[in-house]
PDB file of C-alpha atoms in Angstrom:
ATOM      1  CA  UNK A   1       0.319 -37.181  22.357  1.00 64.00           C
ATOM      2  CA  UNK A   2       0.453 -33.446  23.018  1.00 78.00           C
ATOM      3  CA  UNK A   3       0.986 -31.148  20.054  1.00 84.00           C
ATOM      4  CA  UNK A   4       3.886 -28.784  20.707  1.00 93.00           C
ATOM      5  CA  UNK A   5       3.873 -26.592  17.583  1.00 95.00           C
ATOM      6  CA  UNK A   6       1.417 -24.657  15.471  1.00 96.00           C
ATOM      7  CA  UNK A   7       1.884 -22.560  12.367  1.00 96.00           C
ATOM      8  CA  UNK A   8       1.576 -19.004  11.159  1.00 95.00           C
ATOM      9  CA  UNK A   9       0.947 -18.996   7.428  1.00 97.00           C
ATOM     10  CA  UNK A  10       0.606 -16.662   4.494  1.00 97.00           C
ATOM     11  CA  UNK A  11      -1.659 -17.920   1.737  1.00 96.00           C
ATOM     12  CA  UNK A  12      -1.920 -16.628  -1.812  1.00 96.00           C
ATOM     13  CA  UNK A  13      -4.750 -17.098  -4.250  1.00 95.00           C
ATOM     14  CA  UNK A  14      -5.357 -15.674  -7.748  1.00 94.00           C
ATOM     15  CA  UNK A  15      -8.434 -13.795  -6.503  1.00 92.00           C
ATOM     16  CA  UNK A  16      -6.292 -11.898  -3.964  1.00 93.00           C
ATOM     17  CA  UNK A  17      -3.989 -10.596  -6.704  1.00 93.00           C
ATOM     18  CA  UNK A  18      -6.504  -7.956  -7.817  1.00 93.00           C
ATOM     19  CA  UNK A  19      -5.935  -6.205  -4.490  1.00 94.00           C
ATOM     20  CA  UNK A  20      -2.237  -7.046  -4.118  1.00 95.00           C
ATOM     21  CA  UNK A  21      -3.192  -9.011  -1.028  1.00 96.00           C
ATOM     22  CA  UNK A  22      -2.421 -12.252   0.757  1.00 97.00           C
ATOM     23  CA  UNK A  23      -4.026 -13.912   3.761  1.00 96.00           C
ATOM     24  CA  UNK A  24      -2.236 -14.358   7.083  1.00 97.00           C
ATOM     25  CA  UNK A  25      -3.538 -16.829   9.619  1.00 96.00           C
ATOM     26  CA  UNK A  26      -2.740 -19.528  12.118  1.00 97.00           C
ATOM     27  CA  UNK A  27      -3.300 -23.272  12.055  1.00 97.00           C
ATOM     28  CA  UNK A  28      -2.588 -26.313  14.157  1.00 96.00           C
ATOM     29  CA  UNK A  29      -2.149 -28.508  11.079  1.00 95.00           C
ATOM     30  CA  UNK A  30      -1.241 -27.180   7.615  1.00 96.00           C
ATOM     31  CA  UNK A  31      -2.530 -30.126   5.509  1.00 93.00           C
ATOM     32  CA  UNK A  32      -5.885 -29.965   7.330  1.00 94.00           C
ATOM     33  CA  UNK A  33      -6.037 -26.201   6.844  1.00 94.00           C
ATOM     34  CA  UNK A  34      -5.310 -26.601   3.131  1.00 93.00           C
ATOM     35  CA  UNK A  35      -8.191 -29.073   2.850  1.00 92.00           C
ATOM     36  CA  UNK A  36     -10.519 -26.527   4.466  1.00 92.00           C
ATOM     37  CA  UNK A  37      -9.517 -23.914   1.904  1.00 90.00           C
ATOM     38  CA  UNK A  38      -9.930 -26.364  -0.991  1.00 86.00           C
ATOM     39  CA  UNK A  39     -13.661 -26.647  -0.408  1.00 86.00           C
ATOM     40  CA  UNK A  40     -14.123 -22.932  -1.124  1.00 84.00           C
ATOM     41  CA  UNK A  41     -11.631 -22.455  -3.945  1.00 85.00           C
ATOM     42  CA  UNK A  42     -12.492 -23.144  -7.568  1.00 88.00           C
ATOM     43  CA  UNK A  43      -8.784 -22.604  -8.332  1.00 91.00           C
ATOM     44  CA  UNK A  44      -6.386 -23.778  -5.658  1.00 93.00           C
ATOM     45  CA  UNK A  45      -4.462 -21.238  -3.639  1.00 95.00           C
ATOM     46  CA  UNK A  46      -1.144 -22.051  -2.014  1.00 96.00           C
ATOM     47  CA  UNK A  47       0.801 -21.399   1.150  1.00 96.00           C
ATOM     48  CA  UNK A  48       3.506 -18.870   0.321  1.00 95.00           C
ATOM     49  CA  UNK A  49       5.063 -19.043   3.765  1.00 95.00           C
ATOM     50  CA  UNK A  50       4.646 -21.322   6.778  1.00 95.00           C
ATOM     51  CA  UNK A  51       6.427 -20.629  10.064  1.00 93.00           C
ATOM     52  CA  UNK A  52       6.455 -23.083  12.958  1.00 93.00           C
ATOM     53  CA  UNK A  53       5.648 -21.536  16.341  1.00 92.00           C
ATOM     54  CA  UNK A  54       5.278 -23.120  19.803  1.00 93.00           C
ATOM     55  CA  UNK A  55       1.580 -23.949  20.195  1.00 94.00           C
ATOM     56  CA  UNK A  56       1.353 -22.124  23.529  1.00 94.00           C
ATOM     57  CA  UNK A  57       2.504 -18.877  21.826  1.00 92.00           C
ATOM     58  CA  UNK A  58       0.545 -19.247  18.574  1.00 93.00           C
ATOM     59  CA  UNK A  59      -2.293 -16.857  19.441  1.00 94.00           C
ATOM     60  CA  UNK A  60       0.057 -14.266  20.904  1.00 92.00           C
ATOM     61  CA  UNK A  61       2.366 -14.362  17.865  1.00 91.00           C
ATOM     62  CA  UNK A  62      -0.605 -13.977  15.520  1.00 94.00           C
ATOM     63  CA  UNK A  63      -1.889 -10.955  17.480  1.00 94.00           C
ATOM     64  CA  UNK A  64       1.576  -9.366  17.506  1.00 92.00           C
ATOM     65  CA  UNK A  65       1.878  -9.823  13.741  1.00 94.00           C
ATOM     66  CA  UNK A  66      -1.592  -8.371  13.202  1.00 94.00           C
ATOM     67  CA  UNK A  67      -0.559  -5.361  15.262  1.00 93.00           C
ATOM     68  CA  UNK A  68       2.815  -5.045  13.504  1.00 93.00           C
ATOM     69  CA  UNK A  69       1.188  -5.106  10.065  1.00 95.00           C
ATOM     70  CA  UNK A  70      -1.990  -3.151  10.915  1.00 94.00           C
ATOM     71  CA  UNK A  71      -1.110  -0.413   8.427  1.00 95.00           C
ATOM     72  CA  UNK A  72      -0.806  -3.045   5.677  1.00 95.00           C
ATOM     73  CA  UNK A  73      -4.188  -4.587   6.472  1.00 95.00           C
ATOM     74  CA  UNK A  74      -6.455  -4.711   3.411  1.00 95.00           C
ATOM     75  CA  UNK A  75     -10.074  -4.205   4.461  1.00 88.00           C
ATOM     76  CA  UNK A  76     -13.210  -3.718   2.453  1.00 86.00           C
ATOM     77  CA  UNK A  77     -16.393  -5.353   3.671  1.00 83.00           C
ATOM     78  CA  UNK A  78     -15.281  -8.882   4.543  1.00 79.00           C
ATOM     79  CA  UNK A  79     -12.383 -10.697   6.255  1.00 81.00           C
ATOM     80  CA  UNK A  80      -9.864  -8.824   8.350  1.00 87.00           C
ATOM     81  CA  UNK A  81      -7.007 -11.298   7.806  1.00 93.00           C
ATOM     82  CA  UNK A  82      -5.912  -9.907   4.438  1.00 96.00           C
ATOM     83  CA  UNK A  83      -2.709  -7.903   4.098  1.00 97.00           C
ATOM     84  CA  UNK A  84      -0.647  -6.229   1.418  1.00 96.00           C
ATOM     85  CA  UNK A  85       1.732  -8.795  -0.083  1.00 96.00           C
ATOM     86  CA  UNK A  86       4.700  -6.813   1.222  1.00 95.00           C
ATOM     87  CA  UNK A  87       4.277  -8.609   4.574  1.00 95.00           C
ATOM     88  CA  UNK A  88       5.710 -11.760   2.957  1.00 93.00           C
ATOM     89  CA  UNK A  89       9.175 -10.186   2.861  1.00 91.00           C
ATOM     90  CA  UNK A  90       8.784  -8.749   6.379  1.00 92.00           C
ATOM     91  CA  UNK A  91       7.151 -11.519   8.373  1.00 90.00           C
ATOM     92  CA  UNK A  92      10.157 -13.822   8.803  1.00 83.00           C
ATOM     93  CA  UNK A  93      12.293 -11.081  10.323  1.00 83.00           C
ATOM     94  CA  UNK A  94       9.488 -10.097  12.708  1.00 80.00           C
ATOM     95  CA  UNK A  95       8.994 -13.713  13.846  1.00 77.00           C
ATOM     96  CA  UNK A  96      12.771 -14.166  14.229  1.00 76.00           C
ATOM     97  CA  UNK A  97      12.892 -11.051  16.432  1.00 77.00           C
ATOM     98  CA  UNK A  98      10.011 -12.403  18.520  1.00 72.00           C
ATOM     99  CA  UNK A  99      11.800 -15.743  18.957  1.00 67.00           C
ATOM    100  CA  UNK A 100      15.010 -14.027  20.062  1.00 68.00           C
ATOM    101  CA  UNK A 101      13.124 -12.149  22.775  1.00 63.00           C
ATOM    102  CA  UNK A 102      11.357 -15.262  24.086  1.00 57.00           C
TER     103      UNK A 102
END
């Protein structure tokens, strides 16, 4: 069986709150992705937002969102996938606009 959809997600965790940040990423399977996070979290984080995207556009949508939110990217000396929490309110409208163009 061929998988037709993937997911763009925003994840929150108490440790991100100190920086007003959240994590944006992509996944083929949300329950599997959650399990991967659980091994590194002493306190469980949670998915704040999950948006279904055609699997063949998943990478492109993620790159477009990274570009759209580049000024909200929170960077210190580690991961580049952290963003100011304000993207949570913005991301759905950006994805909807992308879907209407496709």
